[in-house]
Amino acid sequence: MARQILGADTVMHAAPPLEGDVHLPLYRRLYETFARRIAAGDWKPGDGLPAETGLAKIYRIAPGTVRRALDDLALNGLVERRHGLGTFVRRPNFDNAMLRFFRFRDKDGNAFLPESRIVSRKLVSTPPKVARQLGLTDPLVIKMVRHRLWDGVPRLVEDIFLPQDRFKPLLSVSEEMIGPLLYPAYEQLCGQVVFAIEEDISIADVTVDDAADLGLQTGDLTVSVERIARNATATPIEWRISRGEARRFRYQLTSGQGD
Amino acid sequence: MARQILGADTVMHAAPPLEGDVHLPLYRRLYETFARRIAAGDWKPGDGLPAETGLAKIYRIAPGTVRRALDDLALNGLVERRHGLGTFVRRPNFDNAMLRFFRFRDKDGNAFLPESRIVSRKLVSTPPKVARQLGLTDPLVIKMVRHRLWDGVPRLVEDIFLPQDRFKPLLSVSEEMIGPLLYPAYEQLCGQVVFAIEEDISIADVTVDDAADLGLQTGDLTVSVERIARNATATPIEWRISRGEARRFRYQLTSGQGD
DNA sequence: AAGTGGTCTAGACCACCCG
DNA sequence: GGGTGGTCTAGACCACTTT
């Protein structure tokens, strides 16, 4: 075989390697590659990605294929495309999502940000359910208990579990540093960004502890919302369970599939 | 200007007209065109569409553009693409969707089809809320009341409202003709196919009537699910409100957006 | 073997946003 | 004007399914 000879004016740039199995479609491997760069904080929320044509040259892949990967990222909410401007990493805001579930409004009927009170933060031994949901082998996990208050009255009680390898800084900062919204705190203090959530909603009799915290009586019902939060590569990074009074529950849903 | 002369062997086939505004993208107008053919029953659930290349020739549009329209239809659940086989109109099945909401299981924990009992079917004057939700001007609307029973016990009560121009046949057939599932009956008796639903879930004290029907007591809570069902062109064709005991409620949700 | 959808490429032209 | 994403075209080649 003849060795290839390059002229002095010919420069070979090696294309960067792609994530994922070689048998996967190129657009899928590009998607994974970009998602990892976002999850790793290489591209941060608000950042603009290189233009399609630039990415196509860098990775030596046709623009149409790059485009498909970017469109899929946009479809999954990881980036936002702005015509004439560019493609930008999204900054999702799930922290208020619970407000969609419960009818907590001020006198004028507007939703508003409830007060947040972190009741405890500590390392505990990992409950089996938490280990399963987060895919953890670590015997210890960070547990935070948070109350959310409307008009000074606790309306939601939340148990929040976080892997200590990702969230250690949360244990040492003051509550003021964390603030009323957790996901921005995760991002700023720990570099962890939530891009998708799954929730499981059910109704049960109030527990003794919750009745005391929420000012309910034995026999009252609570809605409990269990949530798994995932980063850009779909790795679970938070599990929480929130409870509130059932009568205040409300939810809206759109479905295009009938499985 | 020279007139164009066609040889005898040159045949011009006029491309069929497209739905939608001429300023819309071609793939969008193709989508609308195909969706209408599905909504009109021209292409029925289970039918195979012409192949991409065939459609491209018929409409004189590049295959890539036709492909985009078909991909969007698949994304919205109107068609199903099968590699090597073709593109087929889907037959969605929302009728059991309520079973996802409530914990109704047999002894072995499996979901199963509950008994369905249609309590009444008649024309009533259109309630304002129904007129609004269905976009109706007709002063009369079909109202059906249905009970769904597990182990012979009514567990769900449903009020179902349908435009009489689309669903007149439902008033004259026997209950056996309708069967336990409504959406297949809509399709077979009235040619109406549901492709998407929206639901609004809330919790309230049980009403006197529902307490009697469901065997509940004053002070018990019910979950009520309001549903709008739409056809392939997104026109609302059914509005219903279903109530069941709150304790049996359960729901699961995945969300990739944080609005 | 023939027909289908799935992937990938290459390039033209348009619409939008900014300085 | 120059850069960006959005639309549309044209065609090669691959993978899957049925006859």
CSV table of N, CA and C in Angstrom, one decimal, chain A residues 131-198:
chain,number,residue,atom,x,y,z
A,131,ALA,N,-31.5,4.1,46.6
A,131,ALA,CA,-30.4,3.5,45.9
A,131,ALA,C,-30.9,3.0,44.6
A,132,ARG,N,-32.1,2.4,44.6
A,132,ARG,CA,-32.6,1.9,43.3
A,132,ARG,C,-32.9,3.0,42.3
A,133,GLN,N,-33.6,4.0,42.8
A,133,GLN,CA,-34.0,5.1,41.9
A,133,GLN,C,-32.8,5.9,41.4
A,134,LEU,N,-31.8,6.1,42.2
A,134,LEU,CA,-30.6,6.8,41.7
A,134,LEU,C,-29.5,6.0,41.2
A,135,GLY,N,-29.7,4.7,41.2
A,135,GLY,CA,-28.7,3.8,40.8
A,135,GLY,C,-27.4,3.9,41.6
A,136,LEU,N,-27.5,4.0,42.9
A,136,LEU,CA,-26.4,4.3,43.8
A,136,LEU,C,-25.9,3.0,44.4
A,137,THR,N,-24.6,2.9,44.6
A,137,THR,CA,-24.0,1.9,45.4
A,137,THR,C,-23.4,2.4,46.7
A,138,ASP,N,-23.2,3.7,46.7
A,138,ASP,CA,-22.7,4.4,47.9
A,138,ASP,C,-23.6,4.2,49.1
A,139,PRO,N,-23.1,3.7,50.2
A,139,PRO,CA,-24.0,3.4,51.4
A,139,PRO,C,-24.5,4.7,52.0
A,140,LEU,N,-23.9,5.9,51.7
A,140,LEU,CA,-24.3,7.1,52.3
A,140,LEU,C,-24.9,8.1,51.2
A,141,VAL,N,-25.9,8.9,51.5
A,141,VAL,CA,-26.5,9.8,50.6
A,141,VAL,C,-26.9,11.0,51.3
A,142,ILE,N,-26.9,12.2,50.6
A,142,ILE,CA,-27.3,13.4,51.2
A,142,ILE,C,-28.8,13.5,51.3
A,143,LYS,N,-29.3,13.7,52.5
A,143,LYS,CA,-30.8,13.9,52.6
A,143,LYS,C,-31.1,15.3,53.1
A,144,MET,N,-31.9,16.0,52.4
A,144,MET,CA,-32.4,17.3,52.8
A,144,MET,C,-33.9,17.3,53.0
A,145,VAL,N,-34.4,17.9,54.1
A,145,VAL,CA,-35.8,18.0,54.3
A,145,VAL,C,-36.2,19.5,54.1
A,146,ARG,N,-37.1,19.8,53.3
A,146,ARG,CA,-37.5,21.1,53.0
A,146,ARG,C,-39.0,21.4,53.2
A,147,HIS,N,-39.3,22.5,53.8
A,147,HIS,CA,-40.7,22.9,53.8
A,147,HIS,C,-41.0,24.1,52.9
A,148,ARG,N,-42.1,24.1,52.2
A,148,ARG,CA,-42.4,25.2,51.4
A,148,ARG,C,-43.7,25.8,52.0
A,149,LEU,N,-43.7,27.2,52.2
A,149,LEU,CA,-44.7,27.8,53.0
A,149,LEU,C,-45.4,28.9,52.2
A,150,TRP,N,-46.7,28.9,52.3
A,150,TRP,CA,-47.5,30.0,51.8
A,150,TRP,C,-48.1,30.8,52.9
A,151,ASP,N,-48.0,32.1,52.9
A,151,ASP,CA,-48.5,32.9,54.1
A,151,ASP,C,-48.0,32.4,55.4
A,152,GLY,N,-46.8,31.9,55.4
A,152,GLY,CA,-46.1,31.5,56.6
A,152,GLY,C,-46.6,30.1,57.1
A,153,VAL,N,-47.5,29.4,56.3
A,153,VAL,CA,-48.0,28.1,56.7
A,153,VAL,C,-47.3,27.1,55.8
A,154,PRO,N,-46.7,26.0,56.4
A,154,PRO,CA,-46.1,24.9,55.6
A,154,PRO,C,-47.2,24.2,54.8
A,155,ARG,N,-47.0,24.1,53.5
A,155,ARG,CA,-48.0,23.5,52.7
A,155,ARG,C,-47.4,22.3,52.0
A,156,LEU,N,-46.1,22.2,51.8
A,156,LEU,CA,-45.5,21.1,51.2
A,156,LEU,C,-44.3,20.7,52.1
A,157,VAL,N,-44.2,19.4,52.2
A,157,VAL,CA,-43.0,18.8,52.9
A,157,VAL,C,-42.3,17.9,51.9
A,158,GLU,N,-40.9,18.2,51.8
A,158,GLU,CA,-40.1,17.5,50.8
A,158,GLU,C,-38.9,16.8,51.4
A,159,ASP,N,-38.8,15.5,51.1
A,159,ASP,CA,-37.5,14.8,51.4
A,159,ASP,C,-36.7,14.7,50.1
A,160,ILE,N,-35.5,15.1,50.1
A,160,ILE,CA,-34.7,15.2,48.9
A,160,ILE,C,-33.4,14.5,49.1
A,161,PHE,N,-33.1,13.5,48.1
A,161,PHE,CA,-31.9,12.7,48.2
A,161,PHE,C,-31.0,13.0,47.1
A,162,LEU,N,-29.7,13.2,47.4
A,162,LEU,CA,-28.7,13.6,46.4
A,162,LEU,C,-27.4,12.8,46.6
A,163,PRO,N,-26.8,12.3,45.5
A,163,PRO,CA,-25.5,11.5,45.6
A,163,PRO,C,-24.4,12.5,46.2
A,164,GLN,N,-23.7,12.0,47.2
A,164,GLN,CA,-22.7,12.9,47.8
A,164,GLN,C,-21.6,13.3,46.9
A,165,ASP,N,-21.2,12.4,45.9
A,165,ASP,CA,-20.1,12.7,45.1
A,165,ASP,C,-20.4,13.9,44.2
A,166,ARG,N,-21.6,14.1,43.8
A,166,ARG,CA,-22.0,15.3,43.0
A,166,ARG,C,-22.3,16.5,43.8
A,167,PHE,N,-22.9,16.3,45.0
A,167,PHE,CA,-23.5,17.4,45.7
A,167,PHE,C,-22.9,17.8,47.1
A,168,LYS,N,-21.6,17.3,47.3
A,168,LYS,CA,-21.0,17.6,48.6
A,168,LYS,C,-21.0,19.1,49.0
A,169,PRO,N,-20.8,20.0,48.1
A,169,PRO,CA,-20.8,21.4,48.6
A,169,PRO,C,-22.1,21.9,49.3
A,170,LEU,N,-23.2,21.2,49.0
A,170,LEU,CA,-24.5,21.6,49.6
A,170,LEU,C,-24.4,21.4,51.1
A,171,LEU,N,-23.6,20.5,51.6
A,171,LEU,CA,-23.6,20.3,53.1
A,171,LEU,C,-22.9,21.4,53.9
A,172,SER,N,-22.0,22.1,53.2
A,172,SER,CA,-21.1,23.1,53.9
A,172,SER,C,-21.6,24.5,53.8
A,173,VAL,N,-22.4,24.9,52.8
A,173,VAL,CA,-22.7,26.3,52.6
A,173,VAL,C,-23.9,26.6,53.5
A,174,SER,N,-24.1,28.0,53.7
A,174,SER,CA,-25.2,28.4,54.5
A,174,SER,C,-26.5,28.3,53.8
A,175,GLU,N,-27.7,28.3,54.5
A,175,GLU,CA,-29.0,28.2,53.8
A,175,GLU,C,-29.2,29.4,52.9
A,176,GLU,N,-28.7,30.5,53.2
A,176,GLU,CA,-28.9,31.7,52.4
A,176,GLU,C,-28.2,31.5,51.0
A,177,MET,N,-27.1,30.8,51.0
A,177,MET,CA,-26.4,30.5,49.8
A,177,MET,C,-27.2,29.7,48.8
A,178,ILE,N,-28.0,28.8,49.4
A,178,ILE,CA,-28.9,27.9,48.6
A,178,ILE,C,-30.1,28.6,48.0
A,179,GLY,N,-30.7,29.4,48.8
A,179,GLY,CA,-31.8,30.2,48.3
A,179,GLY,C,-33.1,29.4,48.2
A,180,PRO,N,-34.1,30.1,47.6
A,180,PRO,CA,-35.5,29.5,47.6
A,180,PRO,C,-35.6,28.4,46.5
A,181,LEU,N,-34.8,28.4,45.5
A,181,LEU,CA,-34.9,27.5,44.4
A,181,LEU,C,-33.7,26.6,44.4
A,182,LEU,N,-33.9,25.3,44.3
A,182,LEU,CA,-32.8,24.3,44.5
A,182,LEU,C,-32.0,24.1,43.2
A,183,TYR,N,-32.7,24.1,42.0
A,183,TYR,CA,-32.0,23.7,40.8
A,183,TYR,C,-30.9,24.7,40.4
A,184,PRO,N,-31.3,26.0,40.5
A,184,PRO,CA,-30.2,27.0,40.3
A,184,PRO,C,-29.0,26.8,41.3
A,185,ALA,N,-29.4,26.4,42.6
A,185,ALA,CA,-28.3,26.2,43.5
A,185,ALA,C,-27.5,25.0,43.1
A,186,TYR,N,-28.1,23.9,42.7
A,186,TYR,CA,-27.4,22.8,42.2
A,186,TYR,C,-26.4,23.2,41.1
A,187,GLU,N,-26.8,24.1,40.2
A,187,GLU,CA,-26.0,24.5,39.1
A,187,GLU,C,-24.8,25.3,39.6
A,188,GLN,N,-25.1,26.3,40.4
A,188,GLN,CA,-24.1,27.3,40.8
A,188,GLN,C,-23.1,26.7,41.8
A,189,LEU,N,-23.6,25.9,42.7
A,189,LEU,CA,-22.7,25.3,43.8
A,189,LEU,C,-22.1,24.0,43.4
A,190,CYS,N,-22.7,23.2,42.6
A,190,CYS,CA,-22.2,21.9,42.3
A,190,CYS,C,-22.1,21.6,40.8
A,191,GLY,N,-22.4,22.6,39.9
A,191,GLY,CA,-22.3,22.3,38.5
A,191,GLY,C,-23.2,21.2,37.9
A,192,GLN,N,-24.3,21.0,38.6
A,192,GLN,CA,-25.2,19.9,38.2
A,192,GLN,C,-26.4,20.6,37.6
A,193,VAL,N,-26.8,20.2,36.4
A,193,VAL,CA,-28.0,20.8,35.7
A,193,VAL,C,-29.0,19.8,35.4
A,194,VAL,N,-30.2,20.1,35.8
A,194,VAL,CA,-31.4,19.1,35.6
A,194,VAL,C,-32.0,19.4,34.2
A,195,PHE,N,-32.2,18.4,33.4
A,195,PHE,CA,-32.8,18.6,32.1
A,195,PHE,C,-34.1,17.9,31.9
A,196,ALA,N,-34.4,16.9,32.8
A,196,ALA,CA,-35.7,16.2,32.6
A,196,ALA,C,-36.1,15.7,33.9
A,197,ILE,N,-37.4,15.5,34.1
A,197,ILE,CA,-37.9,15.0,35.4
A,197,ILE,C,-39.0,14.0,35.1
A,198,GLU,N,-39.1,13.0,36.0
A,198,GLU,CA,-40.2,12.0,35.9
A,198,GLU,C,-40.9,12.1,37.2
